[in-house]
Coordinates of C-alpha atoms in Angstrom, one line a residue:
Chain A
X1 CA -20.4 -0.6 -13.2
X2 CA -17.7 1.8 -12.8
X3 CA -18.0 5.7 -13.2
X4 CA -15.3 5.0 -16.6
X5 CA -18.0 2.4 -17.9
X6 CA -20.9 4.5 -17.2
X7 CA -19.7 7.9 -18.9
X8 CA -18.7 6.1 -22.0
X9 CA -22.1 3.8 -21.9
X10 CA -23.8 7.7 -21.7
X11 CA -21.7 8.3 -24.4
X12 CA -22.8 5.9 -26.8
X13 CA -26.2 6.7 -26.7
X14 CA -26.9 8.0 -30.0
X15 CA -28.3 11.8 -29.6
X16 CA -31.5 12.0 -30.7
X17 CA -31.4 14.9 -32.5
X18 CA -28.7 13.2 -34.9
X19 CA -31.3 10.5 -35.9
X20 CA -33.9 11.1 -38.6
X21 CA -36.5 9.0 -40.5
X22 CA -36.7 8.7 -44.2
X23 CA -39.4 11.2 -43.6
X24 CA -37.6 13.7 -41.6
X25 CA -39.2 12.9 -38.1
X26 CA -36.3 13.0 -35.4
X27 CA -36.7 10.8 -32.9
X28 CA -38.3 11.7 -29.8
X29 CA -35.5 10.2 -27.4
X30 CA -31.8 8.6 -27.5
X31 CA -31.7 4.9 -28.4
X32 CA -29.1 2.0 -28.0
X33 CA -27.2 2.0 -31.4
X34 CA -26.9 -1.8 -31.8
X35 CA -24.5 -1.8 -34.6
X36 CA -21.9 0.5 -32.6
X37 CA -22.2 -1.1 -29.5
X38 CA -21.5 -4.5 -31.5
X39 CA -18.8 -2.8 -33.1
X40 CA -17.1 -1.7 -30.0
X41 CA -17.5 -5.3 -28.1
X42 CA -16.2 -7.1 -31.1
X43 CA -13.1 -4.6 -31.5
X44 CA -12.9 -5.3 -27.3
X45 CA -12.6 -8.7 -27.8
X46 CA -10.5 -8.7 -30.9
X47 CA -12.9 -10.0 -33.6
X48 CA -13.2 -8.6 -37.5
X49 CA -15.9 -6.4 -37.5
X50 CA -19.3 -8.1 -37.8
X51 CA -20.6 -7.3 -41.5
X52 CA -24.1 -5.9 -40.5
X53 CA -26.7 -6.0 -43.8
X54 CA -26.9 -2.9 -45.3
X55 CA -29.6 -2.3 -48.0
X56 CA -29.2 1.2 -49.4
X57 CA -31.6 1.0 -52.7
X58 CA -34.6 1.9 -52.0
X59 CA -37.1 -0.9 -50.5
X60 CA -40.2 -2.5 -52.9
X61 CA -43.7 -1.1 -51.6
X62 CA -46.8 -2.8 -51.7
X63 CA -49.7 -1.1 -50.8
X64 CA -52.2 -2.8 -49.3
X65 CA -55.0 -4.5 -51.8
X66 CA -57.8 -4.3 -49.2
X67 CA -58.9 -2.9 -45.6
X68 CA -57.1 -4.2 -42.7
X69 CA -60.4 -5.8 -41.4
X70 CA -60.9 -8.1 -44.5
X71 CA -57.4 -8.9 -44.3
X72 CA -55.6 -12.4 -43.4
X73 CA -52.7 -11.3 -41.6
X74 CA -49.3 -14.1 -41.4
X75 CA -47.1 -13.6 -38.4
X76 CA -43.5 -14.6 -38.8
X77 CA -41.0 -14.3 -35.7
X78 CA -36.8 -14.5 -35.0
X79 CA -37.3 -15.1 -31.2
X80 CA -36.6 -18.9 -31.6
X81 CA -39.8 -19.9 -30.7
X82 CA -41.1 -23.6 -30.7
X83 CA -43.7 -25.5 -29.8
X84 CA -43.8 -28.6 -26.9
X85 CA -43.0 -31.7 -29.2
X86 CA -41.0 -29.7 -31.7
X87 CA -37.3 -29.8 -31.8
X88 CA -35.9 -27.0 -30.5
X89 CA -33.5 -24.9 -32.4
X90 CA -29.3 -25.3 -32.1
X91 CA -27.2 -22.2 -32.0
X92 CA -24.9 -22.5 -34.4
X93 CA -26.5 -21.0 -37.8
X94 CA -29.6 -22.8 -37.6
X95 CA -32.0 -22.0 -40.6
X96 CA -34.7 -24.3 -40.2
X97 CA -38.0 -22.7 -39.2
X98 CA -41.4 -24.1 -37.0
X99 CA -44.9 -23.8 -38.1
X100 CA -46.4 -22.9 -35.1
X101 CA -50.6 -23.5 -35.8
X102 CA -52.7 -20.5 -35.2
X103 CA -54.8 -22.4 -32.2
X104 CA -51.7 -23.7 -30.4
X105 CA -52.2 -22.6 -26.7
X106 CA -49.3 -19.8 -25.4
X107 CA -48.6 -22.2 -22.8
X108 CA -47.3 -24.9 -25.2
X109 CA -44.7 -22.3 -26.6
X110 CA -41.2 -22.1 -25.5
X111 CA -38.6 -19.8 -26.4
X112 CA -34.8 -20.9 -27.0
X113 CA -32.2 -18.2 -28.3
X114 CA -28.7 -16.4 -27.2
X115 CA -28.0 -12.9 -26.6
X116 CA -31.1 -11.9 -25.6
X117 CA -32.6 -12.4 -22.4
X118 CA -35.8 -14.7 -22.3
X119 CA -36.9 -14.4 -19.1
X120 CA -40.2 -12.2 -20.8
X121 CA -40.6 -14.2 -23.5
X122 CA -40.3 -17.8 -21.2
X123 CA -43.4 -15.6 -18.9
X124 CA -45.2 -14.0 -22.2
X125 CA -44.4 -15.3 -25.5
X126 CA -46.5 -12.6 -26.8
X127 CA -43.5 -9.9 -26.2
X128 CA -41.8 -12.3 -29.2
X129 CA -44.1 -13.8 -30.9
X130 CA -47.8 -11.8 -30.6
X131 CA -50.1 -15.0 -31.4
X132 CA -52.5 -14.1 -29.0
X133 CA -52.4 -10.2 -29.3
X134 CA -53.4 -10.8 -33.4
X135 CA -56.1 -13.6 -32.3
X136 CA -57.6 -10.7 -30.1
X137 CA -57.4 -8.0 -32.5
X138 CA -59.2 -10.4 -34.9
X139 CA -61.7 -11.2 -32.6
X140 CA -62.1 -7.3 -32.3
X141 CA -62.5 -7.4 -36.3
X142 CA -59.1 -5.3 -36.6
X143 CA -58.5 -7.8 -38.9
X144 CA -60.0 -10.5 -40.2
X145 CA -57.7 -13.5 -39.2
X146 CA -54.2 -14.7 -38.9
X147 CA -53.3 -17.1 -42.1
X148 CA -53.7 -20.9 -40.6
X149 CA -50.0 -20.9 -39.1
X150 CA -47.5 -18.6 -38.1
X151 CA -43.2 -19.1 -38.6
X152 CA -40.6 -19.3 -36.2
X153 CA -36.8 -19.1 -36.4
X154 CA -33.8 -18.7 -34.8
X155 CA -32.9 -15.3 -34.8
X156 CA -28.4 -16.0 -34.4
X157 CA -28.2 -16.6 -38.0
X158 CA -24.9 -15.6 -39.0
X159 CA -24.7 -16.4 -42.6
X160 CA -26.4 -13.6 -44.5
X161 CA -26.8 -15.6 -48.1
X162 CA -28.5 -18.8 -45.9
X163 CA -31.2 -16.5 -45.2
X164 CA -31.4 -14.2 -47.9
X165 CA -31.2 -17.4 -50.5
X166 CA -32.6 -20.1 -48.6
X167 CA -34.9 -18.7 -45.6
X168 CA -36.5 -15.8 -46.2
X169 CA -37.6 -17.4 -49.7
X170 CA -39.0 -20.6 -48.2
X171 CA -41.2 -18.2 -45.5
X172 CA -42.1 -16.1 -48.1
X173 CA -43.4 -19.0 -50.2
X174 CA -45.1 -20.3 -47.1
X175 CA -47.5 -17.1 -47.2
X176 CA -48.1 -17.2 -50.6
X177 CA -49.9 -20.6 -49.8
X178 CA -51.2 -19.4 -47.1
X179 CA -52.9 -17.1 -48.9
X180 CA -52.3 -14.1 -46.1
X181 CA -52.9 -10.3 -47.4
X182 CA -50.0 -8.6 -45.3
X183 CA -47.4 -9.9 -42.8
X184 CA -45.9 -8.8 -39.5
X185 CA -42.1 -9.7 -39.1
X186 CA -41.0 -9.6 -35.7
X187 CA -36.9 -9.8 -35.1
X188 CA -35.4 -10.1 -31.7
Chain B
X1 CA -41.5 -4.1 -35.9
X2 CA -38.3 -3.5 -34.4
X3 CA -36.6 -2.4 -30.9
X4 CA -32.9 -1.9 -32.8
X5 CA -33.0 1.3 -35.1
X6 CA -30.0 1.1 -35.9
X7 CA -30.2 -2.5 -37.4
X8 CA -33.8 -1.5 -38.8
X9 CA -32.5 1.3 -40.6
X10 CA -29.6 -0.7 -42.3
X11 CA -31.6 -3.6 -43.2
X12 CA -34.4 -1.3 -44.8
X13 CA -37.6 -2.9 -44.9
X14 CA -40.4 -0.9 -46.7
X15 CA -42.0 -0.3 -43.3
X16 CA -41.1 -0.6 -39.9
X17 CA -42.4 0.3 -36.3
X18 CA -39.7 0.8 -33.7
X19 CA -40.4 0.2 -30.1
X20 CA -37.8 1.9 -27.6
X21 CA -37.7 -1.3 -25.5
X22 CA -34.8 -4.2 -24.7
X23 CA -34.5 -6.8 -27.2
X24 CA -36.6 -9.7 -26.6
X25 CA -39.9 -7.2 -26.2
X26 CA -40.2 -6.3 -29.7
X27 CA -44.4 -6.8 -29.3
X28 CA -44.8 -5.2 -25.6
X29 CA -44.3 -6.0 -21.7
X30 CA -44.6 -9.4 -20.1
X31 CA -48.3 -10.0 -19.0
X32 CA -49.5 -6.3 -20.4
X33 CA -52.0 -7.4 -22.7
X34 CA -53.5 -3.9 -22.9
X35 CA -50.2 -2.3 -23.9
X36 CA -49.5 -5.1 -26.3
X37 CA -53.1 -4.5 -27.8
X38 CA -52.2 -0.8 -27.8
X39 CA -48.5 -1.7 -29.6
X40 CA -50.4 -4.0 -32.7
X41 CA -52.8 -1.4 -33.0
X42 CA -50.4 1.1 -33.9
X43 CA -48.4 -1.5 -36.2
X44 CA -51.1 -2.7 -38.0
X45 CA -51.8 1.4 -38.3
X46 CA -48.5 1.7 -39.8
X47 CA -49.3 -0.7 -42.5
X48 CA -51.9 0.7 -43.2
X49 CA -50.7 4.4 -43.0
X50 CA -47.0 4.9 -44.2
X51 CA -46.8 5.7 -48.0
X52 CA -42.4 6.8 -48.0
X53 CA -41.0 3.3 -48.7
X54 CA -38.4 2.7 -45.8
X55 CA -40.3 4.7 -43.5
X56 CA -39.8 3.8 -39.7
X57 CA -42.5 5.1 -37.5
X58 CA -41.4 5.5 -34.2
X59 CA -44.0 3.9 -31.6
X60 CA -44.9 6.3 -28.4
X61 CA -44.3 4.0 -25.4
X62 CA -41.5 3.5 -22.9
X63 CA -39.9 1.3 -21.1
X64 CA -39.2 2.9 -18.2
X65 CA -39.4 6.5 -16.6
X66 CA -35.9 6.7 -17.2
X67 CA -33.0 5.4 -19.7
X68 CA -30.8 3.8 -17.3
X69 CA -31.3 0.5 -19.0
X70 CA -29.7 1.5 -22.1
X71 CA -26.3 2.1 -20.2
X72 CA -26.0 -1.5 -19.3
X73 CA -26.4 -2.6 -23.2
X74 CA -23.6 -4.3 -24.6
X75 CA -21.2 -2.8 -22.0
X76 CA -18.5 -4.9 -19.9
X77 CA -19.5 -6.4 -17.0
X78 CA -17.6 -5.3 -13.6
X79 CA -17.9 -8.5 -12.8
X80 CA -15.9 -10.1 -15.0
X81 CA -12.6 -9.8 -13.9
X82 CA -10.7 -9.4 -17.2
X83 CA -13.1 -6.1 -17.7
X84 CA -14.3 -7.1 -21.6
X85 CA -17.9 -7.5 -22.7
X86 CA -17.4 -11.6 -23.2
X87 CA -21.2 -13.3 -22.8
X88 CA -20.8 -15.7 -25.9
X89 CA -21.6 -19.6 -24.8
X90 CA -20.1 -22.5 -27.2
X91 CA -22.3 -22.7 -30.3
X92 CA -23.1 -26.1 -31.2
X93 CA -26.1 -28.1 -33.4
X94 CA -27.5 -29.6 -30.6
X95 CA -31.0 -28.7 -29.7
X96 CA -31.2 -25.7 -27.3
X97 CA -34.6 -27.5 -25.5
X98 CA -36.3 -24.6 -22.7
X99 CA -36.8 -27.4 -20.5
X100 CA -35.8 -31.4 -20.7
X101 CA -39.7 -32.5 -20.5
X102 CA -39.2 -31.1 -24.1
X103 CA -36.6 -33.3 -25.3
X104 CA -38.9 -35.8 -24.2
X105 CA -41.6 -34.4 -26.0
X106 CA -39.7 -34.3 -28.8
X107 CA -38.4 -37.5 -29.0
X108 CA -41.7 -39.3 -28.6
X109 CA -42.8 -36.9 -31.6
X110 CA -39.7 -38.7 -33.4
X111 CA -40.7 -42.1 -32.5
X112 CA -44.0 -41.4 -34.0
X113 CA -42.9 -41.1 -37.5
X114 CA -40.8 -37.7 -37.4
X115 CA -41.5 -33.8 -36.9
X116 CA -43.6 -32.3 -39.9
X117 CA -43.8 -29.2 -38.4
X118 CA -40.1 -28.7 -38.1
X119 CA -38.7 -27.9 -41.3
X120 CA -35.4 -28.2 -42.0
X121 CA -34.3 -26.3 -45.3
X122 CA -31.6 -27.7 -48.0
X123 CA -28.2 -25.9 -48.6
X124 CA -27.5 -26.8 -52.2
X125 CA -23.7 -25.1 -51.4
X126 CA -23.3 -27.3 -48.3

């Protein structure tokens, strides 16, 4: 990389001291500002700007009805993670989802996505998709199980109303039947 | 849990863990069970724990000793000789399969009367 390319990659680390939670807490150290550096590669390349999801009302809460350790806990990932003998995903707005069963062994999943690199999750599907970490924890009695399956997707879903509308309200239905007390979402 | 603040903090989910690691180890490092044990710990903590709606609790575990691998994020490859940040690949709706024992695994799932585990959602606009 040249000298050019590195000052301005410095530069577009985001300060931390400009970066505050909801609660105040700065962060601790710079981080990569996703939506800026997509903004600058897609005005590179000569592309509209990419129309990021932006929620600004304030999020619903739940607290949770019981203790972690009684609780059945769903697991629902965007790493495009399958299962040997499922179809794989496509990368062109794919919004079908896998049910991935809570027993299936780590080395029957695979991992199938762009723009991110897989060689972690191809070695440890847990970095994407922590099956096994859960399993653990429940045999610890962290918790008290995962729900009966977990979700998969594809995470290059570029059509915000296919998985606002269609998606995210099938998954969510899916752990309402599976009667799970809280849910871990984990993007890509 | 997230490893893109940015993205997390637009989105807005009513909690959120952020992990200051490259995309694609939102849960922890390759083959470091403990540190992923350590990492669910602190997120099932987090569920537990934040009561501000929108809250993202930042998660005390690095990559790296040092930040070097955020510099090459998103950023033009010297390689590429016409110096822009190009890395898409042709997007089409053919299966992406990791290997092609899995298209074989997957067609003989076919044969036998389909894939129920693969669920494939209706667009009534489409």
């Amino acid at each position: 990389m040249s000298e050019k390319a590195l000052i301005i990659a410095a530069e577009l680390r985001v300060p931390a001291a400009a970066v505050t939670t909801t609660q105040g807490r700065e962060m601790s150290r710079e981080y990569v500002d996703y939506i800026q550096r997509t903004r600058e590669q897609y005005d590179d390349l000569g592309y509209t700007p990419y129309a990021w999801v932006a929620n600004d009302d304030v999020p619903p809460f739940t607290p949770l009805a019981k203790p972690l350790q009684d609780s059945r806990v769903g697991l629902i990932a965007s790493g495009g993670i399958y299962c040997e003998g499922q179809i794989a995903f496509h990368f062109k707005d794919d919004f079908s989802y896998r049910e991935i069963p809570r027993k299936t062994a780590r080395e029957k999943l695979r991992a199938t996505h762009f723009a991110y690199d897989l060689t972690d999750a191809r070695s440890d599907p847990n970095v994407v998709f922590p099956q096994d970490t859960l399993q653990d924890l429940a045999q610890l009695s962290r918790i008290r199980e995962l729900g009966p399956n977990a979700y998969t997707f594809m995470g290059g879903i570029y059509s915000v109303r296919k998985v606002r509308d269609i998606l995210a309200p099938a998954l969510a239905d899916r752990l309402v039947k599976d009667e799970v007390d809280v849910a871990i979402l984990v993007p890509v | 849990m997230s490893s893109a603040y940015s993205i997390t903090r637009s989105v807005n989910p009513p909690r959120a863990v952020y992990l200051d690691f490259p995309l694609g180890r939102t849960a922890g490092k390759a083959n470091d069970k403990p540190l992923q044990r350590k990492i669910m710990i602190d997120t099932l903590s987090a569920l537990d724990s934040i009561q501000v709606p929108g809250t993202i609790r930042e998660l005390p575990y690095q990559w790296s000793d040092d930040d070097a691998w955020k510099d090459l994020v998103m950023r033009p490859d010297p390689n590429n000789s016409d110096g822009h940040n190009d890395s898409r690949i042709e997007r089409v709706t053919t299966a992406q399969y990791q290997c092609d024992a899995d298209r074989a695994a997957a067609e003989a799932t076919l044969a036998k009367g389909g894939c129920s585990t693969c669920v494939f959602l209706e667009d009534s606009r489409a």
